[in-house]
Amino acid sequence: PLRVVTPVHGVRGNPVGRQRDRPAHRHINCHTPSPDERRLQAAEDATSAGEIDLAQDIAREVLTHATRPADRVRAWILVIDSAGHTMTEVDAAFPHALADAGDDPRLLGKVHYQLAWRALIVGGDFTEARQAAAHSAGLAAEGGDRRTELLALSLQAQVETLMGHPAAPATIKRALKEPQDPNVACHHNGAGSARFRWLVMGDQLAEARATVTALLREVRRRGQVESEVHFLRGLAETELRSGHCGRALDLAREGLHLAHDSGIGETASAMLTSLAEASGGDVDRGLALAREAVEHAEQDGDTMYLSRALGALGYAQLVAGDPAGTVRSLRRVRELEQSLGITDPARGRWQGDLAEALVRVGEPAEAQDVIDVTREHALRLGRESVLAVLDRAEALVRAAHGEHDAAVAQLTSAQDRFAKLGYGLEEARAAFALAALRDRRSPAAFDEATRLFRRCRALPWLRQVDEAVSAPEPAVEAPAEPAVLDGLAAMERQVAALVMEGATNREIAARLFISVKTVEATLTRVYRKLGIRSRVDIVRLAAGRRAK
């Protein structure tokens, strides 16, 4: 059996797993296991139970005296697997494993499967990972190793899904064909898991929930701890996308607790719990968890998972009222995914948050560029929920350009599409953006957003609504912007113009639908660009311009 790491979904791998009730036919075997085979089975069971150090110690002890190639390759794979996401620490094991495998296709298939994961985690090379997984599947088929063949096909399908490769659906079907290995069928790197990911990315949330719930039930029955951590996270993600923030938070916290107890999937669980906290719990806790996930991914050299962790951080920063921080984090995600070759926007779903944050910091042109590039891929892949998110973000760009009616129409359409797709939280966010564009002086303008956020139990977003409703509205409209502000970005001009009017930072935040922190950061940039030191100097500049 193999244990494999899973950076795509942030979980460490798992062998067949220590089962409470193995099928009886597995015990009907004419072959009497050797002492080394028993030791290696014990190591794999230890891995399944989360005893990673024990598994590695057993494997290395076997390598000191084992001579059978099958035993040695099995031990090397345990050593490689025990490194988790820090695969660079065991690079020296790969040449030894290949040498011990010789020309045996069954053994080579197992080693090349691990090489495929290395290409993905360490190299961030999707093309190489896909080719290595396909090669592993071919070797395994030649050697009659159906289990490794199924795992390799599932990995190939996941990589193709992230690449937006047209072959992904066909590869998933190949991985689901009979005969199946019952242990692979519920394995977190098996075809069932690949199918679940495909359903989530394709907006089929009800079917995705049923699929992952069944998988979670089965791995709990079998006692496969690592797969349990993974599927808890998958179910939490599905509930979060459906707008069930309270349920998602409970599941995410349960998964994080289990990850800490077992030492398995801690970075991934911290990332998902960050998203759940920022949506339905404590946004400060969400920020802390996201930063923890980023730090661990950077330490591990895991470029795949670093982009996911930074995406979670950017979202938490947006909810916390720090769009400038969101821009910093999500620009890094954009660069990472471009270098990795990730083209499917449904993988991380950070693009809309980046565009919204860019509008808030006065960079609508860059926001539109993010929207245009992402829309091209979303249209090609049929990602309907992503297209609705992009429309919501584009409406904010239009509003920043003064196209009020067009923005309202686009937001209304996006909200309706979210409702039909079952994305409750995204629907509520669209209603909130609509309320900000309508009559802000009327508390009733925010009633629908409040109702929808309450239905989702999205407590951090409800606090944003409360702040928007209670913020005082400036008594008069902002004056026309003086020419002295022409060199500033759009958001900077709006903030400076309101300062010239005499508005406080809180009043400016209420008028422009941004946080007070964003107002302060924007003013700092204004001072630098205009060569002044304070808001008093802005007023003096305006007065001098008018006197002329």
XYZ file of C-alpha atoms in Angstrom:
548
model
C 0.000 0.000 0.000
C 1.044 3.576 -0.583
C 0.602 6.699 1.439
C 0.558 9.858 -0.636
C 0.649 13.559 0.060
C -2.038 15.812 -1.338
C -1.093 19.474 -1.823
C -4.046 20.076 -4.133
C -6.386 19.814 -1.171
C -3.846 20.282 1.538
C -3.868 16.832 3.128
C -1.107 14.418 3.894
C -1.558 11.028 2.333
C -2.697 7.756 3.779
C -2.073 4.075 3.118
C -4.865 1.580 2.743
C -5.449 2.452 6.337
C -5.914 0.642 9.614
C -9.405 -0.772 9.252
C -11.793 -1.811 11.963
C -13.344 -4.434 9.696
C -11.182 -5.475 6.771
C -13.027 -7.561 4.142
C -12.636 -11.229 4.991
C -11.199 -12.123 1.598
C -8.099 -10.112 2.417
C -7.200 -12.699 5.053
C -7.459 -15.625 2.655
C -3.891 -15.631 1.367
C -1.551 -18.517 0.719
C 1.461 -16.263 1.170
C 2.858 -16.084 4.696
C 4.225 -12.565 5.307
C 7.901 -12.332 6.123
C 9.062 -10.440 9.232
C 9.956 -7.422 7.084
C 6.549 -7.456 5.412
C 4.916 -7.476 8.845
C 7.092 -4.572 9.942
C 6.217 -2.578 6.830
C 2.510 -3.280 7.313
C 2.858 -2.027 10.885
C 4.576 1.118 9.584
C 1.754 1.745 7.116
C -0.841 1.236 9.848
C 1.097 3.663 12.049
C 0.966 6.193 9.237
C -2.795 5.752 8.969
C -3.121 6.428 12.678
C -0.992 9.562 12.425
C 2.146 8.053 14.015
C 4.463 9.423 11.311
C 7.744 9.283 13.251
C 7.137 5.661 14.242
C 6.427 4.732 10.622
C 9.642 6.348 9.417
C 11.711 4.666 12.128
C 10.360 1.229 11.154
C 10.975 1.852 7.452
C 14.573 2.967 7.978
C 15.249 -0.015 10.207
C 13.992 -2.359 7.457
C 16.259 -0.636 4.921
C 19.332 -1.503 6.987
C 19.037 -5.211 6.165
C 16.246 -5.893 3.609
C 17.349 -7.360 0.284
C 14.073 -8.023 -1.571
C 13.411 -5.164 -4.054
C 9.688 -5.105 -3.202
C 10.422 -4.640 0.514
C 13.027 -1.960 -0.121
C 10.814 0.055 -2.478
C 7.941 -0.195 -0.012
C 10.219 1.095 2.738
C 11.572 3.946 0.620
C 8.019 5.056 -0.162
C 7.248 5.132 3.566
C 10.314 7.329 4.097
C 9.243 9.654 1.272
C 5.670 9.743 2.481
C 6.616 10.530 6.061
C 8.065 13.853 4.901
C 4.575 15.098 4.039
C 4.794 18.478 2.357
C 8.530 18.794 3.087
C 9.509 16.381 0.327
C 12.789 18.175 -0.352
C 14.077 16.699 2.910
C 13.954 13.186 1.424
C 15.154 13.903 -2.121
C 17.996 11.430 -1.661
C 15.472 8.612 -1.305
C 14.219 8.821 -4.889
C 17.388 7.568 -6.689
C 17.635 4.675 -4.226
C 13.985 3.764 -4.751
C 14.390 3.820 -8.537
C 17.545 1.702 -8.338
C 15.837 -0.872 -6.109
C 12.818 -0.962 -8.440
C 15.053 -1.951 -11.350
C 12.991 -2.737 -14.432
C 9.949 -4.082 -12.549
C 6.954 -2.070 -13.855
C 4.941 -2.766 -10.704
C 7.614 -1.246 -8.458
C 8.462 1.551 -10.907
C 4.803 2.549 -11.016
C 4.833 3.142 -7.261
C 7.998 5.272 -7.393
C 6.833 7.361 -10.339
C 3.585 8.021 -8.492
C 5.623 9.643 -5.725
C 7.667 11.530 -8.322
C 4.434 12.964 -9.694
C 3.597 14.364 -6.261
C 7.110 15.757 -5.941
C 6.759 17.558 -9.260
C 3.546 19.117 -7.993
C 4.611 20.046 -4.464
C 8.258 20.985 -4.840
C 8.518 21.950 -8.485
C 5.028 23.372 -8.928
C 5.181 21.907 -12.427
C 1.722 20.798 -13.500
C 2.836 19.489 -16.869
C 5.543 17.294 -15.357
C 3.201 16.108 -12.596
C 0.538 15.147 -15.136
C 3.040 13.262 -17.286
C 4.536 11.464 -14.288
C 1.091 10.440 -13.032
C 0.116 9.139 -16.464
C 3.433 7.231 -16.696
C 2.828 5.746 -13.255
C -0.656 4.606 -14.270
C 0.730 2.930 -17.379
C 3.486 1.127 -15.478
C 1.063 0.008 -12.773
C -1.344 -1.358 -15.382
C 1.504 -3.264 -17.015
C 2.505 -4.700 -13.642
C -1.035 -5.613 -12.638
C -1.084 -3.146 -9.719
C -4.648 -1.880 -9.956
C -4.431 0.109 -6.726
C -1.498 2.243 -7.840
C -3.082 2.608 -11.283
C -6.284 3.993 -9.745
C -4.386 6.396 -7.475
C -2.239 7.616 -10.380
C -5.292 8.185 -12.582
C -6.972 10.098 -9.749
C -3.898 12.293 -9.326
C -3.744 12.870 -13.071
C -7.420 13.890 -13.011
C -6.880 16.351 -10.163
C -3.912 17.965 -11.896
C -5.864 18.243 -15.144
C -8.773 19.800 -13.270
C -6.536 22.502 -11.827
C -4.926 23.092 -15.209
C -8.313 23.498 -16.824
C -7.232 20.660 -19.133
C -9.995 19.331 -21.416
C -9.017 15.715 -20.669
C -9.979 15.956 -16.982
C -13.535 14.521 -17.255
C -12.325 11.568 -19.320
C -9.518 10.825 -16.842
C -11.988 10.879 -13.937
C -14.161 8.366 -15.798
C -11.122 6.107 -16.321
C -10.361 6.307 -12.593
C -13.958 5.339 -11.771
C -14.056 2.288 -14.051
C -14.242 -1.226 -12.680
C -12.574 -3.116 -11.238
C -12.264 -0.810 -8.254
C -10.206 -1.226 -5.109
C -12.597 -0.560 -2.186
C -9.805 1.071 -0.209
C -8.974 3.468 -3.042
C -12.630 4.270 -3.651
C -12.856 6.093 -0.317
C -9.203 7.188 -0.138
C -8.700 10.931 -0.014
C -6.499 10.653 -3.102
C -8.837 8.278 -4.894
C -11.316 8.745 -7.697
C -14.147 9.580 -5.307
C -12.181 12.514 -3.991
C -11.295 13.657 -7.507
C -14.959 13.482 -8.481
C -15.936 15.498 -5.398
C -13.453 18.225 -6.347
C -14.822 18.300 -9.879
C -18.382 18.699 -8.552
C -17.426 21.553 -6.216
C -15.566 23.411 -8.923
C -18.473 22.867 -11.314
C -21.056 24.441 -8.928
C -22.867 21.137 -8.269
C -22.998 21.771 -4.541
C -25.835 19.412 -3.563
C -24.211 16.437 -5.295
C -20.807 17.413 -3.924
C -22.233 17.471 -0.379
C -23.788 14.025 -0.782
C -20.553 12.638 -2.234
C -18.211 13.933 0.456
C -20.637 13.031 3.247
C -20.644 9.414 2.057
C -16.847 9.399 1.799
C -16.482 10.841 5.297
C -18.841 8.221 6.727
C -16.880 5.384 5.110
C -13.387 6.512 6.203
C -14.651 6.961 9.746
C -15.964 3.393 9.641
C -12.580 2.186 8.414
C -10.583 4.274 10.894
C -8.623 6.147 8.205
C -7.693 9.248 10.189
C -5.915 11.115 7.441
C -8.768 10.728 4.989
C -11.171 11.786 7.744
C -9.259 15.047 8.206
C -9.407 15.609 4.462
C -13.119 14.920 4.025
C -14.073 16.970 7.073
C -12.405 19.858 5.318
C -14.163 19.053 2.056
C -17.564 19.020 3.712
C -16.810 22.280 5.515
C -15.821 23.877 2.210
C -19.058 22.739 0.580
C -21.167 24.140 3.422
C -19.249 27.416 3.263
C -19.900 27.797 -0.456
C -23.571 27.031 0.191
C -23.738 29.869 2.701
C -24.095 27.643 5.783
C -21.370 29.490 7.663
C -22.230 28.185 11.128
C -22.188 24.563 10.001
C -18.980 25.142 8.031
C -17.302 26.683 11.063
C -18.238 23.724 13.299
C -16.862 21.234 10.763
C -13.696 23.254 10.135
C -12.953 23.531 13.845
C -13.535 19.801 14.286
C -11.164 19.067 11.422
C -8.509 21.428 12.764
C -8.702 19.804 16.185
C -8.271 16.352 14.638
C -5.399 17.621 12.468
C -3.584 18.968 15.519
C -4.151 15.731 17.446
C -2.867 13.537 14.633
C -0.240 15.881 13.183
C -1.841 15.429 9.758
C -3.003 18.168 7.390
C -2.472 20.998 9.886
C -1.607 23.663 7.299
C -4.575 22.813 5.107
C -6.939 22.665 8.061
C -5.705 26.033 9.320
C -6.367 27.538 5.882
C -9.925 26.212 5.642
C -10.718 27.176 9.232
C -9.435 30.677 8.466
C -12.005 30.988 5.667
C -14.748 29.697 7.962
C -13.776 32.026 10.827
C -13.652 35.076 8.541
C -17.072 34.173 7.152
C -18.971 33.036 10.218
C -16.845 33.397 13.339
C -13.985 35.563 14.583
C -12.210 37.460 11.804
C -9.129 38.073 13.976
C -8.862 34.328 14.507
C -9.245 33.909 10.760
C -6.334 36.268 10.137
C -4.127 34.452 12.638
C -4.877 31.032 11.141
C -4.239 32.244 7.598
C -0.887 33.736 8.576
C 0.006 30.460 10.299
C -0.838 28.540 7.125
C 1.235 30.925 4.977
C 4.212 30.600 7.304
C 4.091 26.805 7.306
C 3.713 26.601 3.520
C 6.695 28.910 3.046
C 8.801 26.890 5.492
C 7.877 23.656 3.723
C 8.653 25.084 0.287
C 5.136 24.097 -0.763
C 4.340 26.540 -3.591
C 1.047 24.808 -4.333
C -0.314 25.275 -0.873
C 1.212 28.704 -0.387
C -1.185 30.123 -2.971
C -4.191 28.648 -1.131
C -3.025 30.026 2.215
C -2.412 33.484 0.767
C -5.878 33.375 -0.773
C -7.379 32.723 2.655
C -5.330 35.560 4.134
C -6.482 37.968 1.438
C -10.124 37.111 2.083
C -9.771 37.542 5.857
C -8.086 40.910 5.289
C -10.981 42.031 3.085
C -13.541 41.057 5.727
C -11.440 42.816 8.372
C -11.571 46.072 6.401
C -7.997 45.992 5.105
C -8.279 46.065 1.293
C -4.674 47.204 0.939
C -3.585 44.031 2.732
C -5.897 42.011 0.503
C -4.253 43.485 -2.585
C -0.775 42.597 -1.304
C -1.736 39.007 -0.510
C -3.775 38.293 -3.630
C -1.287 39.871 -6.016
C 1.139 37.241 -4.732
C -1.471 34.548 -5.384
C -1.906 35.818 -8.936
C 1.833 35.652 -9.564
C 2.132 32.188 -8.032
C -0.734 30.697 -10.007
C 0.537 32.200 -13.243
C 3.927 30.586 -12.622
C 2.306 27.262 -11.692
C 0.088 27.211 -14.743
C -3.188 27.157 -12.795
C -5.900 28.496 -15.088
C -9.149 27.299 -13.493
C -10.453 30.207 -11.385
C -12.756 27.872 -9.455
C -9.726 26.408 -7.697
C -9.074 29.282 -5.312
C -11.852 31.773 -6.169
C -9.722 34.733 -5.072
C -10.028 36.815 -8.248
C -13.237 38.619 -7.298
C -11.836 39.567 -3.896
C -8.707 40.982 -5.506
C -10.750 43.040 -7.984
C -12.997 44.374 -5.205
C -10.010 45.313 -3.040
C -8.318 47.034 -5.991
C -11.418 49.185 -6.497
C -11.400 50.102 -2.829
C -7.770 51.255 -2.942
C -8.320 53.296 -6.094
C -6.993 50.939 -8.777
C -10.042 50.196 -10.954
C -7.967 49.712 -14.126
C -6.023 46.812 -12.578
C -9.272 45.446 -11.174
C -10.780 45.375 -14.657
C -7.701 43.582 -15.982
C -8.078 40.863 -13.329
C -11.757 40.533 -14.246
C -11.141 40.333 -17.995
C -8.390 37.692 -17.760
C -10.349 35.562 -15.294
C -13.582 35.811 -17.260
C -11.895 34.332 -20.322
C -10.960 31.174 -18.402
C -14.298 30.993 -16.558
C -16.213 31.160 -19.837
C -14.051 28.451 -21.388
C -14.612 26.130 -18.424
C -18.247 27.028 -17.738
C -17.667 28.272 -14.179
C -21.006 30.016 -13.602
C -20.470 31.064 -9.981
C -17.078 32.559 -10.853
C -18.690 34.565 -13.668
C -21.269 35.911 -11.211
C -18.501 36.917 -8.784
C -16.712 38.716 -11.610
C -19.906 40.577 -12.500
C -20.265 41.687 -8.893
C -16.698 42.976 -8.914
C -17.130 44.653 -12.294
C -20.206 46.473 -10.982
C -17.949 48.064 -8.351
C -15.548 49.138 -11.098
C -18.456 50.748 -12.955
C -19.635 52.472 -9.799
C -16.125 53.876 -9.304
C -16.376 55.323 -12.831
C -19.738 56.908 -12.047
C -21.793 54.379 -14.053
C -24.363 54.023 -11.277
C -27.312 52.555 -13.190
C -25.178 49.991 -15.022
C -23.575 48.956 -11.716
C -26.968 48.464 -10.054
C -28.232 46.369 -12.973
C -25.130 44.170 -12.983
C -25.254 43.627 -9.217
C -28.950 42.740 -9.351
C -28.277 40.137 -12.047
C -25.344 38.682 -10.115
C -27.400 38.382 -6.931
C -30.152 36.498 -8.768
C -27.650 34.059 -10.286
C -26.043 33.372 -6.901
C -29.472 32.547 -5.486
C -30.180 30.070 -8.310
C -26.781 28.404 -7.932
C -27.157 28.089 -4.151
C -24.249 30.340 -3.155
C -25.851 31.969 -0.113
C -22.912 34.022 1.141
C -22.078 35.384 -2.301
C -25.743 36.318 -2.747
C -25.641 38.239 0.537
C -22.453 40.039 -0.490
C -24.108 41.154 -3.732
C -27.096 42.479 -1.751
C -24.703 44.378 0.535
C -22.945 45.980 -2.428
C -26.343 46.938 -3.890
C -27.396 48.586 -0.649
C -24.235 50.682 -0.677
C -25.086 51.996 -4.139
C -28.652 52.887 -3.223
C -29.960 55.387 -0.682
C -27.476 54.960 2.164
C -29.343 57.430 4.358
C -32.201 54.945 4.720
C -31.514 52.022 7.110
C -34.064 50.016 5.123
C -31.600 49.949 2.216
C -29.606 47.307 4.109
C -32.551 45.163 5.218
C -32.123 42.500 2.544
C -28.376 42.210 3.078
C -28.970 41.892 6.830
C -31.572 39.166 6.296
C -29.327 37.191 3.956
C -26.242 37.459 6.170
C -28.311 36.353 9.171
C -29.582 33.362 7.217
C -25.949 32.431 6.539
C -24.891 33.128 10.132
C -22.172 35.322 8.613
C -21.393 37.285 11.780
C -18.328 39.240 10.534
C -20.306 40.436 7.495
C -23.244 41.423 9.702
C -20.895 43.631 11.681
C -19.902 45.354 8.438
C -23.566 46.036 7.723
C -24.053 47.468 11.220
C -21.084 49.789 10.729
C -22.391 50.946 7.356
C -25.866 51.666 8.776
C -24.583 53.535 11.845
C -21.926 55.604 10.078
C -22.995 59.270 9.731
C -23.730 60.538 6.251
C -22.082 63.828 5.196
C -24.651 66.590 4.956
C -23.681 67.801 1.485
C -22.330 66.329 -1.712
C -18.595 66.425 -2.343
C -17.460 69.417 -4.427
C -15.947 69.013 -7.850
C -12.382 67.783 -7.620
C -9.766 70.554 -8.072
C -7.181 70.161 -10.810
C -4.465 69.848 -8.143
C -5.702 66.279 -7.620
C -5.360 65.221 -11.262
C -2.228 63.144 -10.630
C -3.920 60.956 -8.033
C -5.651 57.591 -8.503
C -9.451 57.581 -8.495
C -9.861 56.542 -4.835
C -7.177 59.003 -3.759
C -8.953 61.854 -5.569
C -12.272 61.010 -3.945
C -10.777 60.864 -0.456
C -8.803 64.091 -0.938
C -11.862 65.887 -2.309
C -13.898 64.944 0.755
C -11.068 66.098 3.037
C -11.200 69.457 1.250
C -14.882 69.563 2.088
C -14.051 69.055 5.756
C -15.279 65.453 6.141
C -13.794 63.315 8.897
C -12.168 59.969 8.160
C -15.269 58.163 9.468
C -17.540 60.224 7.260
C -15.327 59.525 4.243
C -15.402 55.796 5.015
C -19.200 55.861 5.142
C -19.520 57.821 1.897
C -17.107 55.627 -0.097
C -18.053 52.279 1.468
C -14.537 51.576 2.749
C -12.998 51.170 6.185
C -11.447 53.960 8.243
C -8.114 52.117 7.943
C -8.364 52.335 4.180
C -9.067 56.072 4.389
C -5.971 56.527 6.524
C -3.791 54.480 4.163
C -5.139 56.356 1.150
C -4.406 59.716 2.770
C -0.822 58.613 3.425
C -0.388 57.999 -0.295
C -2.010 61.360 -1.091
C 0.414 63.188 1.203
C 3.365 61.484 -0.448
C 2.219 62.194 -3.998
C 1.349 65.831 -3.305
C 4.476 66.484 -1.242
C 2.525 67.509 1.873
C 2.307 66.270 5.459
C -1.283 66.561 6.697
C -4.960 67.005 5.789
C -4.591 70.673 6.682
C -2.165 71.002 3.766
C -4.785 69.471 1.447
C -7.267 72.145 2.470
C -4.640 74.849 1.959
C -3.872 73.501 -1.506
C -7.535 73.641 -2.384
C -7.919 77.169 -0.971
C -4.889 78.373 -2.927
C -6.272 76.869 -6.123
C -9.634 78.566 -5.622
C -7.981 81.942 -4.855
C -6.276 81.808 -8.243
